[in-house]
Short mmCIF file of C-alpha atoms and ligand atoms in Angstrom, two decimals:
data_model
loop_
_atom_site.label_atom_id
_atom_site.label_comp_id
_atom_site.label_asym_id
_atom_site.label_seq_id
_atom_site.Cartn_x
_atom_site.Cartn_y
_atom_site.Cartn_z
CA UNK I 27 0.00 0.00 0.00
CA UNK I 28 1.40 3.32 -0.82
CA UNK I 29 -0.66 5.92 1.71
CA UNK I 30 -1.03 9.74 0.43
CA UNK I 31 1.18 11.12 4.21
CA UNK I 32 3.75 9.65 5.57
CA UNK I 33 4.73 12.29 8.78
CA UNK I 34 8.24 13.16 8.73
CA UNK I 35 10.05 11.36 11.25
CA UNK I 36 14.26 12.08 10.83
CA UNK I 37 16.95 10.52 12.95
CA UNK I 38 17.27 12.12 16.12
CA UNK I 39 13.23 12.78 16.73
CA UNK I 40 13.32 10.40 19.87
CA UNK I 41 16.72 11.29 21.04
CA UNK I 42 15.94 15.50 21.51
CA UNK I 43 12.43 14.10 22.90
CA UNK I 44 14.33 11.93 25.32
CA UNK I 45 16.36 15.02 26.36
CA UNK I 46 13.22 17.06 26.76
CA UNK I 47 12.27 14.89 29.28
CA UNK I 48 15.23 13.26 31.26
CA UNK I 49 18.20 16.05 30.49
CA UNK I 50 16.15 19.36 30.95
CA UNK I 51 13.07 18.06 33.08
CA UNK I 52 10.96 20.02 31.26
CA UNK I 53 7.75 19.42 29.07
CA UNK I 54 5.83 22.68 28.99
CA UNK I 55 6.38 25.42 26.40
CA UNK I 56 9.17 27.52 25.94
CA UNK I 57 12.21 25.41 26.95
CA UNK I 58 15.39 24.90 25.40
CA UNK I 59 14.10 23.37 22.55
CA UNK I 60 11.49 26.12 21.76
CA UNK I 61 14.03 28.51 21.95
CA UNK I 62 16.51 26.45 19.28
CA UNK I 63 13.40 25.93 16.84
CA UNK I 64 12.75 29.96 17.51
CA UNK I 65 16.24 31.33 16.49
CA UNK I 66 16.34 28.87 13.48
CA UNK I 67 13.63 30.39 11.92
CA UNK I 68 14.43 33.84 12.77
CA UNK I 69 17.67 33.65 11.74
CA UNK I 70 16.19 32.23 8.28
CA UNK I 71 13.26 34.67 8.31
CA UNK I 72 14.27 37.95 9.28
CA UNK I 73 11.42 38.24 11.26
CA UNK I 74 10.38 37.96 15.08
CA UNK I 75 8.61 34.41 15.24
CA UNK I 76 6.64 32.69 17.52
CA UNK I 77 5.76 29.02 18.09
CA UNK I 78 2.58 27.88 18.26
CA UNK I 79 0.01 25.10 19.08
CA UNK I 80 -0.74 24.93 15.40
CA UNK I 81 -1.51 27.41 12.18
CA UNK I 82 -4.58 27.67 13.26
CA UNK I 83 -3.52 29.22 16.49
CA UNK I 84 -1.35 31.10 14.93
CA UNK I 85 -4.19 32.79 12.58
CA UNK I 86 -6.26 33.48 15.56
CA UNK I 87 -2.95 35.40 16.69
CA UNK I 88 -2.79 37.25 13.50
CA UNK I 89 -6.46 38.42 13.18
CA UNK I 90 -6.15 39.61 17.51
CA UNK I 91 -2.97 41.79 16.63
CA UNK I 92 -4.94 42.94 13.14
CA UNK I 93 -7.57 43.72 15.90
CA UNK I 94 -10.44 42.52 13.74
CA UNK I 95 -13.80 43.45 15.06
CA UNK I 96 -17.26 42.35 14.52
CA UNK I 97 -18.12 43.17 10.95
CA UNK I 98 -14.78 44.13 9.53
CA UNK I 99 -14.50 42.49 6.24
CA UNK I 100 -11.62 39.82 5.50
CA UNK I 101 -10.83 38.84 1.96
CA UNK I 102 -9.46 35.04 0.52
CA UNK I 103 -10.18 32.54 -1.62
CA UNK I 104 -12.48 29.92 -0.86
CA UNK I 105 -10.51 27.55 -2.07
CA UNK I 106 -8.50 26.81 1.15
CA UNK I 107 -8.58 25.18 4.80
CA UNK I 108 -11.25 26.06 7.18
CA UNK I 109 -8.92 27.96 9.53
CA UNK I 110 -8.31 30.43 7.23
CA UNK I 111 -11.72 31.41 7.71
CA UNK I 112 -12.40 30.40 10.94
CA UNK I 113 -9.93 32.74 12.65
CA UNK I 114 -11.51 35.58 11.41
CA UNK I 115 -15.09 34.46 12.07
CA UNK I 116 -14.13 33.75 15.78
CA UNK I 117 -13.10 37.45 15.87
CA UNK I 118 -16.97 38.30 14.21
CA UNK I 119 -16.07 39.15 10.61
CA UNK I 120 -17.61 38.50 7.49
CA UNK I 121 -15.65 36.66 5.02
CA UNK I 122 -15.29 37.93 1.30
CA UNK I 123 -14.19 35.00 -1.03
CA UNK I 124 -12.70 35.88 -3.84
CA UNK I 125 -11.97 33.26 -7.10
CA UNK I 126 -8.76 31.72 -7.63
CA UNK I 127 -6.44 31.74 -10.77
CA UNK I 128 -6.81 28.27 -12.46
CA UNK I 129 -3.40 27.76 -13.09
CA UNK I 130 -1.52 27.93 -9.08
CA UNK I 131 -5.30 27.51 -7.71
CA UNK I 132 -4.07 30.66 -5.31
CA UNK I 133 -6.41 33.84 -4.88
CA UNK I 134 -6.56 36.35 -8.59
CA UNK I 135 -4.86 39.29 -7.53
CA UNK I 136 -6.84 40.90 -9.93
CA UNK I 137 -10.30 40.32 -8.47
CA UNK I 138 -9.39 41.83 -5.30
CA UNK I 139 -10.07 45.08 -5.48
CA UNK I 140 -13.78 44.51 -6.48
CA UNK I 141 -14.15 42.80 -3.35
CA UNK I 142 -12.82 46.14 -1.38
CA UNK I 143 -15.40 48.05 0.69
CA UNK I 144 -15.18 50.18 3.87
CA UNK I 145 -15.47 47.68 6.14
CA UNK I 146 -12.65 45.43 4.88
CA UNK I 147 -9.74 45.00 6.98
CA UNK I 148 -7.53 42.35 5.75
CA UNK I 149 -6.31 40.17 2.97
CA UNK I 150 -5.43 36.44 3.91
CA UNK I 151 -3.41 35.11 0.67
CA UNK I 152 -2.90 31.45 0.52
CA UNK I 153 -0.37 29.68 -0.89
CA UNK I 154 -1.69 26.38 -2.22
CA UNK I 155 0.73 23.83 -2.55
CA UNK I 156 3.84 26.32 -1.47
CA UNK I 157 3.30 28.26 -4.67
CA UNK I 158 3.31 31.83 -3.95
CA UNK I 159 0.22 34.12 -4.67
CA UNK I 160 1.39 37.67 -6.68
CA UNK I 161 2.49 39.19 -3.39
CA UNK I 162 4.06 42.01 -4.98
CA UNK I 163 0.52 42.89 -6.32
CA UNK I 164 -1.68 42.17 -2.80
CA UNK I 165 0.96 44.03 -0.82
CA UNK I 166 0.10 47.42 -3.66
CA UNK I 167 -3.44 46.54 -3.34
CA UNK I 168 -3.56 46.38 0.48
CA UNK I 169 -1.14 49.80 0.59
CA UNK I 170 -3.44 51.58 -1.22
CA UNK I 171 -6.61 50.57 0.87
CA UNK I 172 -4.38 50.36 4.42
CA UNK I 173 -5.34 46.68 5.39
CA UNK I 174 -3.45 44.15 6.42
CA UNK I 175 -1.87 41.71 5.26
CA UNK I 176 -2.02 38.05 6.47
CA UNK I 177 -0.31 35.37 4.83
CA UNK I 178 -1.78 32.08 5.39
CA UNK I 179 1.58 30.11 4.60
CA UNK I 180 0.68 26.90 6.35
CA UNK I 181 2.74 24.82 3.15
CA UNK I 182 4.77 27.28 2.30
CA UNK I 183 8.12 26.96 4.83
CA UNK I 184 11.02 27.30 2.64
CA UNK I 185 9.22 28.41 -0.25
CA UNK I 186 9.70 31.96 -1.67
CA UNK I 187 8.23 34.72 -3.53
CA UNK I 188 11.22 36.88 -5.37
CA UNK I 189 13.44 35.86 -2.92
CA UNK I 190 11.25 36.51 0.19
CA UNK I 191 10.34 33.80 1.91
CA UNK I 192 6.53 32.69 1.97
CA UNK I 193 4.80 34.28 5.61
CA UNK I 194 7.60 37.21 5.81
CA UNK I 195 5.92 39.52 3.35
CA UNK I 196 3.01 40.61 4.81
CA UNK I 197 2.25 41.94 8.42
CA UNK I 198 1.44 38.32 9.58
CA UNK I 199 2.43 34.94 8.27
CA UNK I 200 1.32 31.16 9.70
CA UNK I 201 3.38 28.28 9.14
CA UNK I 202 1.90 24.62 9.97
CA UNK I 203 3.51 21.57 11.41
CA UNK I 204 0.77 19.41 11.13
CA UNK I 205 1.57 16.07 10.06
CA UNK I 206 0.86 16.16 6.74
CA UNK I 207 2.79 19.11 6.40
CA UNK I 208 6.49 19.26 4.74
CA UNK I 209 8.19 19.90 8.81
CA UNK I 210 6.13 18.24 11.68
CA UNK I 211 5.84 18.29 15.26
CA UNK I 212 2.11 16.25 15.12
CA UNK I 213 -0.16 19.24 16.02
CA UNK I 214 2.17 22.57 15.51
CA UNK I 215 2.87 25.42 13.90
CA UNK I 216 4.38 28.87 14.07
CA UNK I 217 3.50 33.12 13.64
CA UNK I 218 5.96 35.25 11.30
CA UNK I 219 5.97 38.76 12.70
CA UNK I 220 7.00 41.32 10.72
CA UNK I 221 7.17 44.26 11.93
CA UNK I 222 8.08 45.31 15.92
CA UNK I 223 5.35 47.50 16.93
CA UNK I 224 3.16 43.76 17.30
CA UNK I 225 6.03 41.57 19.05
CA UNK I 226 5.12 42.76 22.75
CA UNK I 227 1.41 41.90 22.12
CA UNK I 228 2.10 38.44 20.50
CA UNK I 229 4.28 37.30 23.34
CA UNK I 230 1.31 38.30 25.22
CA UNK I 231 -1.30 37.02 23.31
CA UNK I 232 0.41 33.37 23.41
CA UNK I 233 0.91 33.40 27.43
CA UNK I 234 -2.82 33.88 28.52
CA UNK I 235 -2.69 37.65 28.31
CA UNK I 236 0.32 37.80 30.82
CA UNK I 237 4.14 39.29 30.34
CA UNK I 238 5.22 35.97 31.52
CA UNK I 239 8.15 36.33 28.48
CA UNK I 240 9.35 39.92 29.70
CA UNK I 241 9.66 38.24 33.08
CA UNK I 242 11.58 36.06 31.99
CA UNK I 243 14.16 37.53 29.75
CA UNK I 244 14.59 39.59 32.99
CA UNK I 245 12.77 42.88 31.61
CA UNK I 246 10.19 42.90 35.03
CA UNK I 247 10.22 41.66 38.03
CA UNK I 248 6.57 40.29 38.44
CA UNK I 249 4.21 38.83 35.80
CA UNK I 250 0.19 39.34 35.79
CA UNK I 251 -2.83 39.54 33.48
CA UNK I 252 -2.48 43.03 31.15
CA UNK I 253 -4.52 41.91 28.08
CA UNK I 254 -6.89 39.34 27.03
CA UNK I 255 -4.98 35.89 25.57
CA UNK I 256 -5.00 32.40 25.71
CA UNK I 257 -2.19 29.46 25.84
CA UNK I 258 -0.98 29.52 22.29
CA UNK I 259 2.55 27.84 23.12
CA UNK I 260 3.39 24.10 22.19
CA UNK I 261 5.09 21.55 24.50
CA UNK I 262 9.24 21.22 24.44
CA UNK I 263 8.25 17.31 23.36
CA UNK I 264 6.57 19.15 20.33
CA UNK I 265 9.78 21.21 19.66
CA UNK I 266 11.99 19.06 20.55
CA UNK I 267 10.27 16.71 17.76
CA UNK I 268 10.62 19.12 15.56
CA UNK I 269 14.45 20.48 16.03
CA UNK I 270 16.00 17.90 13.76
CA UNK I 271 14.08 18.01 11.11
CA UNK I 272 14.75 22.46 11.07
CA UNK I 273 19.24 20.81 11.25
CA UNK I 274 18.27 19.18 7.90
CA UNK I 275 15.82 21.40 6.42
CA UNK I 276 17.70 21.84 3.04
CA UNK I 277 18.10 18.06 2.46
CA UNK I 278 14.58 17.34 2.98
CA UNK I 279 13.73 20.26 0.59
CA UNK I 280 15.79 18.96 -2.16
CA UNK I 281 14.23 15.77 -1.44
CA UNK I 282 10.58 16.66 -1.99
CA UNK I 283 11.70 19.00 -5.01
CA UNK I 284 13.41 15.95 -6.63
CA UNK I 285 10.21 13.48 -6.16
CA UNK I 286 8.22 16.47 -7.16
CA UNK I 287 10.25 16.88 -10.36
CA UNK I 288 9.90 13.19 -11.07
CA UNK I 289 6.30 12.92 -11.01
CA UNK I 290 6.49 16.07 -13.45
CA UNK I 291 8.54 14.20 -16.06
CA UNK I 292 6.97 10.89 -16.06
CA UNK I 293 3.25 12.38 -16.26
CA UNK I 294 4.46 15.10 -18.94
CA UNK I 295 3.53 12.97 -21.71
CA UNK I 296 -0.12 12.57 -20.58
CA UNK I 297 -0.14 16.47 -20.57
CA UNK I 298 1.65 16.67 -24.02
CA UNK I 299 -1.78 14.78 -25.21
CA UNK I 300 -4.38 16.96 -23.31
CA UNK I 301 -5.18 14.30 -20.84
CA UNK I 302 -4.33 15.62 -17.32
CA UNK I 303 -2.93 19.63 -16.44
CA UNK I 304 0.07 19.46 -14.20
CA UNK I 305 0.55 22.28 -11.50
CA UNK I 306 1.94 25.23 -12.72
CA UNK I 307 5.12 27.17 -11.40
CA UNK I 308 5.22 31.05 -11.72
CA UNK I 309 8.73 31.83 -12.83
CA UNK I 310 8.96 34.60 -9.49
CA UNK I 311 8.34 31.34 -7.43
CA UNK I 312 10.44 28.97 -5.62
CA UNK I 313 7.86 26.00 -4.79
CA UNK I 314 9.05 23.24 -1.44
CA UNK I 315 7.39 20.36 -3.08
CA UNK I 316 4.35 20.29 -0.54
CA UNK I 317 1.53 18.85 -2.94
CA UNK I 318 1.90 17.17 -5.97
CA UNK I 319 -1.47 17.40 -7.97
CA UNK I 320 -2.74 16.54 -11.38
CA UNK I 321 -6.17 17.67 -13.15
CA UNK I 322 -8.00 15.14 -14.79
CA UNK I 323 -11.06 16.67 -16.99
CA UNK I 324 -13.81 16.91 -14.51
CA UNK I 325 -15.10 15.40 -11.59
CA UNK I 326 -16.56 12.03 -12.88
CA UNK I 327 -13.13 11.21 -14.50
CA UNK I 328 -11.32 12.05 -10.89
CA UNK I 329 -13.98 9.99 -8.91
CA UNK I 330 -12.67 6.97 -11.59
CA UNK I 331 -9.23 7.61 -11.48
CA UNK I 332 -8.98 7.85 -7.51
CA UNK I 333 -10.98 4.17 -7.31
CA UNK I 334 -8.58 3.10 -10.04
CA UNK I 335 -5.65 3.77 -8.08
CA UNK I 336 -7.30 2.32 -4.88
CA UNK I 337 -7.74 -1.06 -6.43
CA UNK I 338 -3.71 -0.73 -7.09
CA UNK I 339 -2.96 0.37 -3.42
CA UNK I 340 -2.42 3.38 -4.17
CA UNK I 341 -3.41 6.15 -1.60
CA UNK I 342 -5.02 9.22 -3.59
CA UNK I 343 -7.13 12.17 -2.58
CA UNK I 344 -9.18 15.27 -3.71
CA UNK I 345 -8.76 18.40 -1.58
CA UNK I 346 -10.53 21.45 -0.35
CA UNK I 347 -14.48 21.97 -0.95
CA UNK I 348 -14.67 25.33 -1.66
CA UNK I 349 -16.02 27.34 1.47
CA UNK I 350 -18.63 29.30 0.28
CA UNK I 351 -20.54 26.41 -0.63
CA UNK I 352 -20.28 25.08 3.14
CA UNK I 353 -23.07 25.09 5.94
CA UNK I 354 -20.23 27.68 7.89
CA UNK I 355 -19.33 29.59 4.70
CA UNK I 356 -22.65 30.13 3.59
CA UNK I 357 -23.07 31.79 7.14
CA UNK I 358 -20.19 33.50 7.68
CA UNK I 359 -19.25 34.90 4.19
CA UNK I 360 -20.03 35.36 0.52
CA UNK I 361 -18.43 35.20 -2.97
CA UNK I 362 -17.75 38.32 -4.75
CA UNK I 363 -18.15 38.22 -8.24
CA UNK I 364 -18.40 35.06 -10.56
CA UNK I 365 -17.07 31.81 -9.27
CA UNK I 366 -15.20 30.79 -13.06
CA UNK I 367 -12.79 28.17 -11.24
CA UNK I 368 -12.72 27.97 -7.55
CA UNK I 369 -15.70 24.89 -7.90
CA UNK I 370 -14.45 23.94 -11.35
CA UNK I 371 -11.25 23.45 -10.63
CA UNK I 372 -11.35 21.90 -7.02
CA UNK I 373 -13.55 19.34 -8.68
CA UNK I 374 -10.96 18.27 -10.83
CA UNK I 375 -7.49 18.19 -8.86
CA UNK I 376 -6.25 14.92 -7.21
CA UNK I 377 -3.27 14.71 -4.93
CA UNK I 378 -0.67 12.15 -5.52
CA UNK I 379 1.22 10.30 -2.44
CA UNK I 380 4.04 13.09 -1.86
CA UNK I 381 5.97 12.63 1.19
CA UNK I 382 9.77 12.35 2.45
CA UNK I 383 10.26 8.74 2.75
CA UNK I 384 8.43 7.84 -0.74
CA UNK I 385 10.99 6.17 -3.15
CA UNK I 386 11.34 6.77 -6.71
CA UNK I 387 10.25 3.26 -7.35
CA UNK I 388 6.90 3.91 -5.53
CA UNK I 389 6.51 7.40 -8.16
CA UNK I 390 7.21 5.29 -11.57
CA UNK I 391 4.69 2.73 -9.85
CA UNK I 392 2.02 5.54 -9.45
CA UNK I 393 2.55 6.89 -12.76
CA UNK I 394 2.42 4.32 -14.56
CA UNK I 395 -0.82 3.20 -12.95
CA UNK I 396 -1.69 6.58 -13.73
CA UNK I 397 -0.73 6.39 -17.76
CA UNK I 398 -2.92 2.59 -17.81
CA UNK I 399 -6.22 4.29 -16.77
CA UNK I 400 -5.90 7.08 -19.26
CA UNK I 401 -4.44 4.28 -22.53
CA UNK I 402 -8.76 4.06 -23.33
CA UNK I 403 -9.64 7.41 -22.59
C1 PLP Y 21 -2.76 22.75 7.23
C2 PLP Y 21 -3.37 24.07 6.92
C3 PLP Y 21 -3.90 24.89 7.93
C4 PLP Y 21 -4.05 24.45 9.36
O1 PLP Y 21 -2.89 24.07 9.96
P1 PLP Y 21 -2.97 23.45 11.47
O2 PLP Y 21 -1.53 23.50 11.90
O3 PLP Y 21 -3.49 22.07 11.33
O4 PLP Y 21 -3.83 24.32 12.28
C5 PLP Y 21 -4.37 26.15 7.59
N1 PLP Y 21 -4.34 26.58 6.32
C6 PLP Y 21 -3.86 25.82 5.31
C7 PLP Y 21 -3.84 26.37 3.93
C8 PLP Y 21 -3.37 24.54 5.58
O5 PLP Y 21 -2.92 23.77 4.59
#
């Protein structure tokens, strides 16, 4: 059986978990290993980050320091996870889905602005797959109009956008280490901060509303309650699971990239003759390898070529269904303008197993399943 996720487990995992517990004695947040996974990232980012319990968490973050009230206006596509949404609707706003661009599936930078009233706040970009959305475009647009900008950048670690890495071009930025996600801690994940004036609210934000970080980097010499918060701060077995995987990050980059680029050649052929589209790479982007999809020509076909694969053991799955046509999206938000692809193309994309441990082997096996259900059609 070849499953769709594998989560990343690298040598090392069980020994900094191990030292968690019996070296340091300590399993709640903000240890040593916290602190190692922290400067890793900032010293890759550029920017002040914090760790969190997941994305999610870290969303909720952004849209508390955006200080989103009940009916400010958020725009995204709908084509994404529900906690892009939901972070904003726990805050009371009313989501403004915008369509995507069929060929990254990522939010048209060019329908934005229609979707701009007085009431909007923020734009959340996502960047499906670890492809980057126009950035250079949203971060005009969102000048212009003063809103913020949140990046939901959940796949995007070590991706980049001109250079800039994914999550440090906007205000805000969420990375996830969910399972299924490129770097893993289980349940994790991780706020980009970009700019200073917002770093003394985060750290309180993430401690229950308390300067428990000032006190202890030594800045005061008592801690209490100043603002509202919650516990937004992982376990040092989380980070400490984690750590190894941030010493190797460019190997297991290179590693995804390469599988990706394999699936790429051997299913070229079946694009070649108008069978399948194959994801699409915008020259200003440097993609991580987090999803490899295909399009097959609607939704009937992908229904028969997922079963297909399932009777070969192989593990393959359709993704997001576009929010506005939830029970939650329908209540919490609309779509501006025409929806041309968001449902179109959701209905046709499958996901291909993509993780680090997969073997080239187990990608020629896959394709080549792949090429015997399209030889009739
Ligand atoms: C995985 C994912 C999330 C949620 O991440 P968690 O760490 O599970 O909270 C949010 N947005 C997108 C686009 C994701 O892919």
């Amino acid at each position: 059986m070849i499953p769709f996720n594998e989560p990343l487990y690298v040598e090392k995992g069980l020994t900094y978990i191990t030292e968690a517990i019996l070296k340091y004695r300590r399993l709640n947040g903000d240890g040593v290993f916290t602190e190692r996974c922290t400067n890793w990232f900032e010293k890759k980012c550029g920017t002040k980050v914090l760790l969190t319990t997941s994305c999610t968490h870290a969303l909720e973050m952004a849209a508390l320091l955006a200080d989103i009230q009940p009916g400010d206006e958020v725009i995204m596509p709908a084509f994404t996870f529900v906690s892009t949404a939901d972070a904003f609707v726990l805050r009371g706003a009313r989501i403004k889905f915008v369509d995507i661009r069929k060929d990254t599936m990522n939010i048209d930078e060019t329908l934005i602005e229609n979707a701009i009233t007085n009431q909007t706040k923020a734009i959340v970009p996502v960047h499906y797959a670890g492809v980057g959305c126009e950035m250079d475009r949203i971060m005009e647009i969102a000048k212009q109009h003063h809103l913020f900008v949140i990046e939901d950048a959940a796949q995007g670690m070590m991706a980049a956008y001109k250079g800039r890495y994914l999550g440090t071009i906007g205000e805000f930025g969420a990375y996830s280490f969910h399972e299924t996600k490129n770097y893993t801690m289980g349940e994790g994940g991780l706020i980009l901060i970009n700019q200073k004036e917002y770093v003394h609210r985060g750290e309180i934000l993430r401690e229950k509303g308390t300067n428990r970080a000032q006190f202890f980097r030594g800045e005061v010499d008592k801690y209490s309650w100043i603002d509202l918060g919650s516990s937004y701060l992982p376990s040092e077995m989380n980070a400490a699971y984690l750590m190894p995987q941030l010493e190797i990050a460019e190997e297991i980059n290179e590693r995804r990239l390469k599988l990706w680029n394999l699936y790429y050649e051997e299913l070229k052929e079946l694009e070649e003759k108008e069978k399948i589209s194959l994801p699409y790479i915008p020259k200003e982007c440097k993609h991580n390898g987090h999803i490899f999809y295909i399009k097959t020509r609607n939704q009937k076909e992908r229904t028969e070529l997922i079963q297909f694969l399932g009777q070969y053991d192989i593990k393959a799955v359709f993704h997001y269904i576009p929010l506005h046509t939830s029970i939650a999206g329908c209540k919490f938000g609309e779509f501006v303008g025409r929806d041309k692809y968001t449902t179109e193309e959701s209905r046709r994309l499958v996901r291909l197993p993509m993780y680090y441990a997969l073997k080239e082997e187990e990608i020629k096996y896959v394709t080549a399943c792949i090429k015997k259900f399209y030889e009739k059609r």
